[in-house]
PDB file of N, CA, C and O in Angstrom:
ATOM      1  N   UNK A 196       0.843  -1.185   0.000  1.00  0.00           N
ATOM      2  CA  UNK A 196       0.000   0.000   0.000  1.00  0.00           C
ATOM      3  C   UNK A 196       0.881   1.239   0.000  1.00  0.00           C
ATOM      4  O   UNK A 196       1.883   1.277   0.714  1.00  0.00           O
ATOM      5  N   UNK A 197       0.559   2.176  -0.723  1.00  0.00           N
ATOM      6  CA  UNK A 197       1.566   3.393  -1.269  1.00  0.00           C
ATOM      7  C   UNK A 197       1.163   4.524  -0.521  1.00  0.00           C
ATOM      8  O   UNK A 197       0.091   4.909  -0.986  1.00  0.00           O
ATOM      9  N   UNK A 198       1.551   5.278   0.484  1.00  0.00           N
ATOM     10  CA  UNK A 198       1.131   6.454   0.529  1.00  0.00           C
ATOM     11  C   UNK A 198       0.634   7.232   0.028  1.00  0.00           C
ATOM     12  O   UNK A 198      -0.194   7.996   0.525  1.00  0.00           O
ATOM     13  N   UNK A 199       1.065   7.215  -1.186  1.00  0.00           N
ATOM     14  CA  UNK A 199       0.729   8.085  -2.391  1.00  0.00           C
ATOM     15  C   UNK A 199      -1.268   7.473  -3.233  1.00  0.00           C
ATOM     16  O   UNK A 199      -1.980   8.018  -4.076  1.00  0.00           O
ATOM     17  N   UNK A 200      -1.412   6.387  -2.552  1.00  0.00           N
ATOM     18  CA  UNK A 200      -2.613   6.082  -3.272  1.00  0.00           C
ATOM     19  C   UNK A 200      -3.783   7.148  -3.510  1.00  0.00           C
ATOM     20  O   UNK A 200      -4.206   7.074  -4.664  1.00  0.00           O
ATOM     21  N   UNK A 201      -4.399   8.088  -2.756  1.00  0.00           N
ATOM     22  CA  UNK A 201      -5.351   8.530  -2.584  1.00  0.00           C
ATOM     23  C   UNK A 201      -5.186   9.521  -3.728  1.00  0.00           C
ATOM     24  O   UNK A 201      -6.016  10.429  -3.674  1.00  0.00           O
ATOM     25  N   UNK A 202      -3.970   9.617  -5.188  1.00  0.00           N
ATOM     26  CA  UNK A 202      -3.822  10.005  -5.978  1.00  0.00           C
ATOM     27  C   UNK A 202      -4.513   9.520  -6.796  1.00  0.00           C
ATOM     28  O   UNK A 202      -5.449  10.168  -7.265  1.00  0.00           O
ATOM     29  N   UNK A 203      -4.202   8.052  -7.255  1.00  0.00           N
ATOM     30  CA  UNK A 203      -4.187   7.048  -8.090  1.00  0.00           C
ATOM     31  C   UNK A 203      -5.969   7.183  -9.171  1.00  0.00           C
ATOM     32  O   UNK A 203      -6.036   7.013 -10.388  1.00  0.00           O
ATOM     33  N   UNK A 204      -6.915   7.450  -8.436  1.00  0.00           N
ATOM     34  CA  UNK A 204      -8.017   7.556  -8.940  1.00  0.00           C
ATOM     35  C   UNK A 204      -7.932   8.914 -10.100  1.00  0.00           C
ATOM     36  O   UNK A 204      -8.231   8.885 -11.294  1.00  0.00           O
ATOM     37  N   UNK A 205      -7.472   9.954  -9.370  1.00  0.00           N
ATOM     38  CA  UNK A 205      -8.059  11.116  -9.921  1.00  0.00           C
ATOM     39  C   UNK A 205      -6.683  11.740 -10.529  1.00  0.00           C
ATOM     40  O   UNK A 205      -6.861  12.873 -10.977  1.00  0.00           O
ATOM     41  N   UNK A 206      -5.069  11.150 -10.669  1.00  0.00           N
ATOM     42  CA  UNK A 206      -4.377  11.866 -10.810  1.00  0.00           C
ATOM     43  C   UNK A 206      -3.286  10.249 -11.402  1.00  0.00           C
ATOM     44  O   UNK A 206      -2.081  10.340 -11.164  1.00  0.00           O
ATOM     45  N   UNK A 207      -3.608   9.392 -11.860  1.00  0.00           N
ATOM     46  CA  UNK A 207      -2.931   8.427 -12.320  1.00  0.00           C
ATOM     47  C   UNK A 207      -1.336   8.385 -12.768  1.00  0.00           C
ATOM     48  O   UNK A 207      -0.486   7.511 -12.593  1.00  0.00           O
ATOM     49  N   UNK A 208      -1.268   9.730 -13.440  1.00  0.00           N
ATOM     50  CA  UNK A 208       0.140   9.926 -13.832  1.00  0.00           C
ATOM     51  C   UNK A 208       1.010  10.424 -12.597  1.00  0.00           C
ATOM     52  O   UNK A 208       2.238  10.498 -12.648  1.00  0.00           O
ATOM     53  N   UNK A 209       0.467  10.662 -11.803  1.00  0.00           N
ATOM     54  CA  UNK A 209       1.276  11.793 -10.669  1.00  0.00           C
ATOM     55  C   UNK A 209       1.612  10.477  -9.595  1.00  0.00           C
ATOM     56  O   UNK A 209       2.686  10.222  -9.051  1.00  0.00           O
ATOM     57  N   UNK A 210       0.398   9.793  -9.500  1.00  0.00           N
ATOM     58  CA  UNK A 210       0.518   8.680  -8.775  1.00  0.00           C
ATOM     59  C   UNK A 210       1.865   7.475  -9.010  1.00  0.00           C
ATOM     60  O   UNK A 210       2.529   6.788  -8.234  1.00  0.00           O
ATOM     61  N   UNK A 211       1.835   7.667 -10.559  1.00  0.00           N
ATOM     62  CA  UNK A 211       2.900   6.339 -10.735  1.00  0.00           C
ATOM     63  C   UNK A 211       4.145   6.999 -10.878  1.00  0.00           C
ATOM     64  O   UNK A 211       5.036   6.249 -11.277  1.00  0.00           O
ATOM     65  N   UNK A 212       4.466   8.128 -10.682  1.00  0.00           N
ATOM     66  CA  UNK A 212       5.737   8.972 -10.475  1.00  0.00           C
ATOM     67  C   UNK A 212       6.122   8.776  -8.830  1.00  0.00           C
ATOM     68  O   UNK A 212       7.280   8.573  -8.465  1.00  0.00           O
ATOM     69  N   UNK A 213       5.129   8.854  -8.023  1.00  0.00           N
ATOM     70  CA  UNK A 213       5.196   9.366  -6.617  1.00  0.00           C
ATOM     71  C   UNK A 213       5.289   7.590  -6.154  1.00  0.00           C
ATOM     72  O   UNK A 213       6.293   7.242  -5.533  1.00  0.00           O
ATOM     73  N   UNK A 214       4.454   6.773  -6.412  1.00  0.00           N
ATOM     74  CA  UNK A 214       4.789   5.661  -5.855  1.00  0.00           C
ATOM     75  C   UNK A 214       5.898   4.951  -6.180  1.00  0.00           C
ATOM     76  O   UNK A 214       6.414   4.104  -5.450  1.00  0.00           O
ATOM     77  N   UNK A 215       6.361   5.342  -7.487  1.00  0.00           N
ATOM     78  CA  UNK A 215       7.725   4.155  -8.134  1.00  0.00           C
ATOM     79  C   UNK A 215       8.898   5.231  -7.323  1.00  0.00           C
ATOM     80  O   UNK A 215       9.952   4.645  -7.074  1.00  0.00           O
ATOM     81  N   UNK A 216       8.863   6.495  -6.947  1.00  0.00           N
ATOM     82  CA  UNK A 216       9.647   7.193  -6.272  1.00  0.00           C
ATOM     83  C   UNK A 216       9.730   6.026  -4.783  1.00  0.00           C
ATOM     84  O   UNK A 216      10.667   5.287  -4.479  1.00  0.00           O
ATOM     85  N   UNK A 217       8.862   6.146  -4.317  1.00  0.00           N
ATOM     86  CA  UNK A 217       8.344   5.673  -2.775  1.00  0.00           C
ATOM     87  C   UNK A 217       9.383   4.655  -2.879  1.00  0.00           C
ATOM     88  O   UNK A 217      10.552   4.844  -2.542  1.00  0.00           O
ATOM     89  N   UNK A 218       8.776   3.238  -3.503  1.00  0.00           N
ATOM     90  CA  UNK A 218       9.269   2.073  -3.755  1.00  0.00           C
ATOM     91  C   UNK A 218      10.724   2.057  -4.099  1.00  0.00           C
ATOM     92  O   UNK A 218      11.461   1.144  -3.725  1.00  0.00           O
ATOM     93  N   UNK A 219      11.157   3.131  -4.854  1.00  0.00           N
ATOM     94  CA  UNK A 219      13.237   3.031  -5.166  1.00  0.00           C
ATOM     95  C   UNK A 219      13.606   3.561  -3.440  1.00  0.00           C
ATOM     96  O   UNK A 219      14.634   3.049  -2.997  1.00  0.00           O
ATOM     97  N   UNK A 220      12.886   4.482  -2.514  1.00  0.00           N
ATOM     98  CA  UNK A 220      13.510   5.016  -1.266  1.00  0.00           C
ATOM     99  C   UNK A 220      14.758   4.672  -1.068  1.00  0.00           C
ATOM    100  O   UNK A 220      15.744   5.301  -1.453  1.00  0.00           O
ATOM    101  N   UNK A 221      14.741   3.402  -0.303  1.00  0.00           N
ATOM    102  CA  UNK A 221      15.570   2.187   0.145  1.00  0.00           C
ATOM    103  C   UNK A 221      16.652   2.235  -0.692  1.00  0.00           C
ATOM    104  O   UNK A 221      17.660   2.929  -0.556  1.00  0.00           O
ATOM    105  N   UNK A 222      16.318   1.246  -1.805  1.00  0.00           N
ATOM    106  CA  UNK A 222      17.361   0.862  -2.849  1.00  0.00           C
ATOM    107  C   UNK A 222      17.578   1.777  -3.681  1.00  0.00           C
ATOM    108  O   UNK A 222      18.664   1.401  -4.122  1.00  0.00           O
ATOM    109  N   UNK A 223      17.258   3.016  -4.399  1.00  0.00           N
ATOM    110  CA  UNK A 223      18.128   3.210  -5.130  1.00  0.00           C
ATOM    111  C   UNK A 223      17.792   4.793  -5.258  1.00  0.00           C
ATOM    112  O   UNK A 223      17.044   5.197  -6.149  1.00  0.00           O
ATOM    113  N   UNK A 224      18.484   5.795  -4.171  1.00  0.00           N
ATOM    114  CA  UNK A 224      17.591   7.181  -4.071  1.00  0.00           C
ATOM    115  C   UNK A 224      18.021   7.977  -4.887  1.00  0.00           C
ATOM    116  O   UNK A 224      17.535   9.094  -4.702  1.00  0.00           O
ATOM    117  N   UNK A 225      19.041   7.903  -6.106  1.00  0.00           N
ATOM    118  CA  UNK A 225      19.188   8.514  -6.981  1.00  0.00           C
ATOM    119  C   UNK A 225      17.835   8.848  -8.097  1.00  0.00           C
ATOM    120  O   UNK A 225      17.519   9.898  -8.657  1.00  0.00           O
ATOM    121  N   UNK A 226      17.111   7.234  -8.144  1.00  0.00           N
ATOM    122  CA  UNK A 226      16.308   6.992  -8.748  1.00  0.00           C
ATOM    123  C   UNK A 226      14.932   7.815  -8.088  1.00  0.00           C
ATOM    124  O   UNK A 226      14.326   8.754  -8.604  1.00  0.00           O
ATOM    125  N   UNK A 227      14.654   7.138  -6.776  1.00  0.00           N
ATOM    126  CA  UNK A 227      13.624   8.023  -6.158  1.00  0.00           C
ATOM    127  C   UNK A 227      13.505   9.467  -6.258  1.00  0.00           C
ATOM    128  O   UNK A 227      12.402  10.011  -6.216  1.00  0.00           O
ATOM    129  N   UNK A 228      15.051  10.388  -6.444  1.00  0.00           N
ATOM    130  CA  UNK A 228      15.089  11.364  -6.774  1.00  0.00           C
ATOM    131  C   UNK A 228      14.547  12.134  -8.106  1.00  0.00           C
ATOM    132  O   UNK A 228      13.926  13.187  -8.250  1.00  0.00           O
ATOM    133  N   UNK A 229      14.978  11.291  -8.894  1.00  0.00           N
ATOM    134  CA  UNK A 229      14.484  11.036 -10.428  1.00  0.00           C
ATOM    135  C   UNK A 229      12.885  11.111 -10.237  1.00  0.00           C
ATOM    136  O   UNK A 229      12.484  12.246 -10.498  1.00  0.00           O
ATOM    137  N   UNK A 230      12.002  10.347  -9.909  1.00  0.00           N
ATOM    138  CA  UNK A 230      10.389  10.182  -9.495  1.00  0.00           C
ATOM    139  C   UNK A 230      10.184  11.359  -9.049  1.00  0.00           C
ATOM    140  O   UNK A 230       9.535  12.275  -9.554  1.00  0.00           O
ATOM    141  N   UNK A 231      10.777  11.311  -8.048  1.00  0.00           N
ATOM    142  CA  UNK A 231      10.226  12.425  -7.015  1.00  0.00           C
ATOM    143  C   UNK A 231       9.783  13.568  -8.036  1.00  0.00           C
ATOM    144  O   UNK A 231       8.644  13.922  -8.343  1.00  0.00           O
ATOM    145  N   UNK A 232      11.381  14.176  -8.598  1.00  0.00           N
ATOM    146  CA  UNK A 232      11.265  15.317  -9.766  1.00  0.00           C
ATOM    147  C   UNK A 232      10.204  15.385 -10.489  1.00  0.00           C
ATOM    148  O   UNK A 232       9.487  16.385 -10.487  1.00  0.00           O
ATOM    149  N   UNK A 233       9.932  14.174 -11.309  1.00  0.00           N
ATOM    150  CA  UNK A 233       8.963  13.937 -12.343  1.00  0.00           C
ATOM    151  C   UNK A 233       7.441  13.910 -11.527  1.00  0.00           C
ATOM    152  O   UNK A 233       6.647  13.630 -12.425  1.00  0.00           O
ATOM    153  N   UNK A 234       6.973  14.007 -10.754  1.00  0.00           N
ATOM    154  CA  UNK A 234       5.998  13.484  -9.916  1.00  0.00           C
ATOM    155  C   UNK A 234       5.353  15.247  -9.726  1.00  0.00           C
ATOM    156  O   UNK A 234       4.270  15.742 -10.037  1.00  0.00           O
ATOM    157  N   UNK A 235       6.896  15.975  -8.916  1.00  0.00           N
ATOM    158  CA  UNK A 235       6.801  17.790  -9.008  1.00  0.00           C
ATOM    159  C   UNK A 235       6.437  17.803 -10.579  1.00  0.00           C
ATOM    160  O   UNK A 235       5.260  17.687 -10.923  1.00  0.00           O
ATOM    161  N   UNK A 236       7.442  17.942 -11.497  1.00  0.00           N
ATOM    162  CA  UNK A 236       7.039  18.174 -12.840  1.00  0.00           C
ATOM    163  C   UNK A 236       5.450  18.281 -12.984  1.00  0.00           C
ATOM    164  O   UNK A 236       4.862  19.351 -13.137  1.00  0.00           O
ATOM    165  N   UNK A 237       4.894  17.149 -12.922  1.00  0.00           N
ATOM    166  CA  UNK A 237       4.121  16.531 -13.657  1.00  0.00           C
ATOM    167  C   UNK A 237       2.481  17.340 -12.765  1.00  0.00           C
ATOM    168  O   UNK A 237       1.417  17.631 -13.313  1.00  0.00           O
ATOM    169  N   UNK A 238       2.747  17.449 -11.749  1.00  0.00           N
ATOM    170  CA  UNK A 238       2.085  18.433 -11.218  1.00  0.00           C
ATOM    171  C   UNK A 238       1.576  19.547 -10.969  1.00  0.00           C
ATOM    172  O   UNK A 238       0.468  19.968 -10.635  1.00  0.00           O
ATOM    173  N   UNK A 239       2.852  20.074 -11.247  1.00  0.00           N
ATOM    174  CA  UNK A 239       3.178  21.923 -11.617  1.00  0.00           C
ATOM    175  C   UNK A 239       2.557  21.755 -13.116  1.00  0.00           C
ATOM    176  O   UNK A 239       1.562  22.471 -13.222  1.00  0.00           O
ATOM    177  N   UNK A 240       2.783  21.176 -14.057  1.00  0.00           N
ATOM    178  CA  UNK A 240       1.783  21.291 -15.392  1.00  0.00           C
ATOM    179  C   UNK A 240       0.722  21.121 -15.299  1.00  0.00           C
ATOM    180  O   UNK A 240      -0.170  21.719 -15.901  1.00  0.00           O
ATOM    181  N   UNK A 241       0.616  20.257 -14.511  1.00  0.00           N
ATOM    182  CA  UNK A 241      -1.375  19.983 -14.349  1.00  0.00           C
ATOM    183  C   UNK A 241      -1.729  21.252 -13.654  1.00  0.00           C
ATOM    184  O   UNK A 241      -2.601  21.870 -14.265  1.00  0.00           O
ATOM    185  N   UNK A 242      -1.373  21.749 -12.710  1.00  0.00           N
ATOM    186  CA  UNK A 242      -1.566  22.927 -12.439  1.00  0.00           C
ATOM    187  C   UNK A 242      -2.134  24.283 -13.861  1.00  0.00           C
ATOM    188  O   UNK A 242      -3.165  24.837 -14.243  1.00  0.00           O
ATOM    189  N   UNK A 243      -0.997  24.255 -14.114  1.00  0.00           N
ATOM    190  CA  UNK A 243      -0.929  25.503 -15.290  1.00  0.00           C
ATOM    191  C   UNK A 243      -1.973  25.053 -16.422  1.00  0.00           C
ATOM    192  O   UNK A 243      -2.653  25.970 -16.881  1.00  0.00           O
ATOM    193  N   UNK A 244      -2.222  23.589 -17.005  1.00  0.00           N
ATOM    194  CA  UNK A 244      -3.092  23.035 -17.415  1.00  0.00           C
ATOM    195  C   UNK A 244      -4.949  23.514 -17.355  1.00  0.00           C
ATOM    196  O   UNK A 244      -5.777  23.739 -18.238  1.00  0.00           O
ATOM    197  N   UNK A 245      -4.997  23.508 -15.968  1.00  0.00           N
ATOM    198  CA  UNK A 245      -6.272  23.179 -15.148  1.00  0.00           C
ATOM    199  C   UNK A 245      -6.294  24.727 -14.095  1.00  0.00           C
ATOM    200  O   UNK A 245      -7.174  24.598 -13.244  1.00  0.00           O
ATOM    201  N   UNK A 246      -5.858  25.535 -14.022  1.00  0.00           N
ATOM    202  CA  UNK A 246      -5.897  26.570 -13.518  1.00  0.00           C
ATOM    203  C   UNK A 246      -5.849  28.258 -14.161  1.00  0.00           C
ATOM    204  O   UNK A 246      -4.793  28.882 -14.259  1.00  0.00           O
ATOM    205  N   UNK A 247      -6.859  28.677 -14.457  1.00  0.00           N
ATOM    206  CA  UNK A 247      -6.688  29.820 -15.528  1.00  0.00           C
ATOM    207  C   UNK A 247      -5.967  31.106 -14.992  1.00  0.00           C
ATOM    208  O   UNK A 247      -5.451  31.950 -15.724  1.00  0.00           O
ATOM    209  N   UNK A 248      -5.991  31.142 -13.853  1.00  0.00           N
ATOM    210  CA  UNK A 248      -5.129  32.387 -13.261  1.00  0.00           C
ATOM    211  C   UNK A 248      -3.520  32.146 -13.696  1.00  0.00           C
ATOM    212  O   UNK A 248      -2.829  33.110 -14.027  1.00  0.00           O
ATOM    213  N   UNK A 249      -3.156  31.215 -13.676  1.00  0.00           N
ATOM    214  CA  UNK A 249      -2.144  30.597 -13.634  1.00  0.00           C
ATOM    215  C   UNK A 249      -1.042  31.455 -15.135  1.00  0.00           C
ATOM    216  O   UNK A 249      -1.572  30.693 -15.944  1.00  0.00           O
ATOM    217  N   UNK A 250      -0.440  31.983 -15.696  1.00  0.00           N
ATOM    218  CA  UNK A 250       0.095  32.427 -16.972  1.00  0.00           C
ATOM    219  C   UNK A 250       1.493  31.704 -17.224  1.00  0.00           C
ATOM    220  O   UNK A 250       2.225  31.328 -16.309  1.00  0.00           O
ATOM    221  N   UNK A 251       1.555  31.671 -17.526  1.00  0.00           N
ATOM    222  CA  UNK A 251       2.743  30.426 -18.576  1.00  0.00           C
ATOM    223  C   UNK A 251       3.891  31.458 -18.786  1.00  0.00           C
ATOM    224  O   UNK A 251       3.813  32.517 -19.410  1.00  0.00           O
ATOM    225  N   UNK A 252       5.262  30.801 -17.968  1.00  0.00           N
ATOM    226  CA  UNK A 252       6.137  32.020 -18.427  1.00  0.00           C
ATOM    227  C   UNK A 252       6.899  32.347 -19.520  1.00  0.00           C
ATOM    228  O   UNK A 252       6.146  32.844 -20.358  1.00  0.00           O
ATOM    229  N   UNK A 253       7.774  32.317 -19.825  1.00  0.00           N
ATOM    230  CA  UNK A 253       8.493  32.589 -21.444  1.00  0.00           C
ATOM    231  C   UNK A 253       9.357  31.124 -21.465  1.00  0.00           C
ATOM    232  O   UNK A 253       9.428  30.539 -22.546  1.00  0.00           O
ATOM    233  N   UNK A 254       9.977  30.566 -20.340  1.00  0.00           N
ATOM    234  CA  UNK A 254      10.536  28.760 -20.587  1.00  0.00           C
ATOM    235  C   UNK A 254       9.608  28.268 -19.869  1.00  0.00           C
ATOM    236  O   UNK A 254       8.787  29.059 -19.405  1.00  0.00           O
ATOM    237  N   UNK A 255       9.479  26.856 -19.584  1.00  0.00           N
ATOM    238  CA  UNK A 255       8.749  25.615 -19.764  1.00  0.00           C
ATOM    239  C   UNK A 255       9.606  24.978 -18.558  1.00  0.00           C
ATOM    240  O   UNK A 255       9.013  24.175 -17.838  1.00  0.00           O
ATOM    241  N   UNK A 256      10.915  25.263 -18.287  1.00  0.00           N
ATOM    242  CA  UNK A 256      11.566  24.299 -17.130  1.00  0.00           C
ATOM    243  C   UNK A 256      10.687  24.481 -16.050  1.00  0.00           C
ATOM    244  O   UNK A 256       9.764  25.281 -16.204  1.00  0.00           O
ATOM    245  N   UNK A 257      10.813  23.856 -14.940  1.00  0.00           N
ATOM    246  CA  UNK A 257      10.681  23.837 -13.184  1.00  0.00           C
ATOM    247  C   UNK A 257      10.582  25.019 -12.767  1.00  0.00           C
ATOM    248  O   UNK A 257       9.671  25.687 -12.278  1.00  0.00           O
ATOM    249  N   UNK A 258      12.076  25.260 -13.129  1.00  0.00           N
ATOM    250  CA  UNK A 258      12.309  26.550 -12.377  1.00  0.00           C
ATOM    251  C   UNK A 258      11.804  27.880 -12.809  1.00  0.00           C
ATOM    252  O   UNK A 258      11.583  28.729 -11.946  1.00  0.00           O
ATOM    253  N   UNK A 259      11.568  28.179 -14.264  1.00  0.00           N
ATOM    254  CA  UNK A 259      10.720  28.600 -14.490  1.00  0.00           C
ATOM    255  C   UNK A 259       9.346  28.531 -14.071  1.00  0.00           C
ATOM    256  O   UNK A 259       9.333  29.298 -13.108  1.00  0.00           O
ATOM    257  N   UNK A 260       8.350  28.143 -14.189  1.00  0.00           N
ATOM    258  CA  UNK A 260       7.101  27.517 -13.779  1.00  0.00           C
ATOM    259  C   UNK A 260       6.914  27.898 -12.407  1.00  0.00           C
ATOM    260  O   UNK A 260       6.021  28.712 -12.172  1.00  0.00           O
ATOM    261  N   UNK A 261       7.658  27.413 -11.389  1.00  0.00           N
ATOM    262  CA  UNK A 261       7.346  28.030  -9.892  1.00  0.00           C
ATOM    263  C   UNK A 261       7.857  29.081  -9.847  1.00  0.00           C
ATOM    264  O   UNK A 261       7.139  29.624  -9.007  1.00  0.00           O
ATOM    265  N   UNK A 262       8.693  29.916 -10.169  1.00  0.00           N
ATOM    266  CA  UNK A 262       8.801  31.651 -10.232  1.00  0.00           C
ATOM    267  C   UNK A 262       8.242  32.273 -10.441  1.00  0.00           C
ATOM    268  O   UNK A 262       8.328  33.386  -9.922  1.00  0.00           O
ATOM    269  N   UNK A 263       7.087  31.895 -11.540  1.00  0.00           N
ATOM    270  CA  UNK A 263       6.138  32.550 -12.642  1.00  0.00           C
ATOM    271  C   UNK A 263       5.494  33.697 -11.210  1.00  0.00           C
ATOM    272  O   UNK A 263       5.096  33.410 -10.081  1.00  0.00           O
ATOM    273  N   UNK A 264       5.583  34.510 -11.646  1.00  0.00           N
ATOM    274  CA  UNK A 264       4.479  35.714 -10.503  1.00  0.00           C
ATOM    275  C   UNK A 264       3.351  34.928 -10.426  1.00  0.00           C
ATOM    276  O   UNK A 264       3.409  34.403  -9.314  1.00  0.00           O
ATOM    277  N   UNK A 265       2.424  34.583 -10.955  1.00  0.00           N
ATOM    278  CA  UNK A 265       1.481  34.174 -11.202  1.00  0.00           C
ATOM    279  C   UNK A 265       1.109  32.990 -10.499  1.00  0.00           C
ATOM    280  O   UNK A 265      -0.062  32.767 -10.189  1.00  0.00           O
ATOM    281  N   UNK A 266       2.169  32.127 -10.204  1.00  0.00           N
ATOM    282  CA  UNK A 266       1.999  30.914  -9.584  1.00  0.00           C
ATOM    283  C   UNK A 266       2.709  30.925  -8.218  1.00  0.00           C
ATOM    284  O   UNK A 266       2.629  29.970  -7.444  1.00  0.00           O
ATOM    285  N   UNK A 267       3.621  32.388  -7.874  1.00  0.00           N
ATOM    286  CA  UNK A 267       4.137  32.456  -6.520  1.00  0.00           C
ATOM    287  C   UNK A 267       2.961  33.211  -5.675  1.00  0.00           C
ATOM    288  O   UNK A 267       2.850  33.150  -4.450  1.00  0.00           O
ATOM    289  N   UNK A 268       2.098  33.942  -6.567  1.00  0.00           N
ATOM    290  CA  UNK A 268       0.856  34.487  -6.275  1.00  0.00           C
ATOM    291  C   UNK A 268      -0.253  33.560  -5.566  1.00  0.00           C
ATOM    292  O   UNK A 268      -0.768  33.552  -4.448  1.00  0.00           O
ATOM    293  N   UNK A 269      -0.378  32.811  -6.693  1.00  0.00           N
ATOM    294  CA  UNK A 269      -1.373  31.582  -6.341  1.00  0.00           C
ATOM    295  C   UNK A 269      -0.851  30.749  -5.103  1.00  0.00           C
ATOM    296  O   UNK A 269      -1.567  30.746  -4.102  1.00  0.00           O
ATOM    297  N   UNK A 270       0.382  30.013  -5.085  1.00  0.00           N
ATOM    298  CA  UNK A 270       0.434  29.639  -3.763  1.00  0.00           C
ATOM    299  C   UNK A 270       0.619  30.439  -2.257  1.00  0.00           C
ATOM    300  O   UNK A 270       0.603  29.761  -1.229  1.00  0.00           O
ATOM    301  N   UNK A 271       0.743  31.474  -2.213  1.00  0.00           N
ATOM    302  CA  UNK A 271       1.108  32.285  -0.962  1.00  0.00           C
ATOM    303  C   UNK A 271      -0.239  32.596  -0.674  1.00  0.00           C
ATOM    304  O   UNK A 271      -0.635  32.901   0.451  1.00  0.00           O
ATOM    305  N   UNK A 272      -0.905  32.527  -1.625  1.00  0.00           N
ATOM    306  CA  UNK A 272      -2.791  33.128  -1.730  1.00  0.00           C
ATOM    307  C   UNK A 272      -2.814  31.830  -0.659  1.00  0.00           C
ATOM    308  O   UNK A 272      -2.560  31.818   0.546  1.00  0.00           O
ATOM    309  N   UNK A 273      -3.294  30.541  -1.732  1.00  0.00           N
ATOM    310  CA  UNK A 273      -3.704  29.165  -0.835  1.00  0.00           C
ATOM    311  C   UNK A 273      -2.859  29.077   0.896  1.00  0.00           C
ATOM    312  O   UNK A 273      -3.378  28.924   2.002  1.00  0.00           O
ATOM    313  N   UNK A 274      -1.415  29.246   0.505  1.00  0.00           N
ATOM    314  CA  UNK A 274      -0.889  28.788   1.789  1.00  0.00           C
ATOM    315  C   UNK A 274      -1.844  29.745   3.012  1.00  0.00           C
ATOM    316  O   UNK A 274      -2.352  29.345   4.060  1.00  0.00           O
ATOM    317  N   UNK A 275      -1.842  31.063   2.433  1.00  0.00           N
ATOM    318  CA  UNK A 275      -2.510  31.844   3.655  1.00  0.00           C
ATOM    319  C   UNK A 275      -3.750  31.832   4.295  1.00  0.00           C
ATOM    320  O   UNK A 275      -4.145  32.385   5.321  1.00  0.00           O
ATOM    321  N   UNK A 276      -4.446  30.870   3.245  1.00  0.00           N
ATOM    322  CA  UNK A 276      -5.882  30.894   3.381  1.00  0.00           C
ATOM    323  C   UNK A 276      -5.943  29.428   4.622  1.00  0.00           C
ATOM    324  O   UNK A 276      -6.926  29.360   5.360  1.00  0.00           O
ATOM    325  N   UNK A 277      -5.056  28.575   4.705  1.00  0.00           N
ATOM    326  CA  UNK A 277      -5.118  27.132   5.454  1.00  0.00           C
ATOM    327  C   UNK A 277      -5.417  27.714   6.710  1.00  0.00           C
ATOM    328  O   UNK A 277      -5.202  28.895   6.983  1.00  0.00           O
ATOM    329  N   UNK A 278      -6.021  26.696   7.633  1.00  0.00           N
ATOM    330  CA  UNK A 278      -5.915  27.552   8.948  1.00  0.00           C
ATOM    331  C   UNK A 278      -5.192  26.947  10.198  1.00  0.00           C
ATOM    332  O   UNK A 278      -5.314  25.779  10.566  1.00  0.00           O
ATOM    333  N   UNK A 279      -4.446  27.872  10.778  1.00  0.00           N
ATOM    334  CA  UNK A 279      -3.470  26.852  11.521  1.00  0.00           C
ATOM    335  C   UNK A 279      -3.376  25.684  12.404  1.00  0.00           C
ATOM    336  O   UNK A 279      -4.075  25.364  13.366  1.00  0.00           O
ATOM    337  N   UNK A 280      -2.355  25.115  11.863  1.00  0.00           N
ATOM    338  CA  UNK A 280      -2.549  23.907  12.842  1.00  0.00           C
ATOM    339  C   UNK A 280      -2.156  23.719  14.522  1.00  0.00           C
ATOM    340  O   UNK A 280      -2.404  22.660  15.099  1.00  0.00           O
TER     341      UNK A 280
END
């Protein structure tokens, strides 16, 4: 059982990034590192995908993508809105 399951229904691709990450932990964390990345990747696009506030910056990398004003906007918005624990 994967931690990561409660993905698997509604987010299939994100899921088999995040669990084959899980599963290398142990043996091989170069690899898990590898997942892990792709798992962020693959997320941050679904984001920009599925979110219209969201604006697309001039590159396509990572690091691009979470800099975007637009998306440092959007999360500091959400983070502030949680209520503390």
């Amino acid at each position: 059982m994967s931690q990561f399951s409660f993905l698997a229904a509604e987010f299939p691709d994100i899921f088999a990034h995040a669990s084959r990450a899980e599963a290398l932990a142990r043996s091989d964390s170069r690899g898990a590192a590898f997942y892990c990345r792709l798992a962020l990747e693959t997320s941050v696009e679904w984001l920009y995908r599925h979110d219209g506030t969201l604006r697309s910056p001039y590159e396509s990398t990572l690091a691009a993508l979470i800099a975007a004003p637009s998306f440092r906007r959007s999360s500091a918005a959400r983070s502030a809105s949680k209520p503390a624990s």
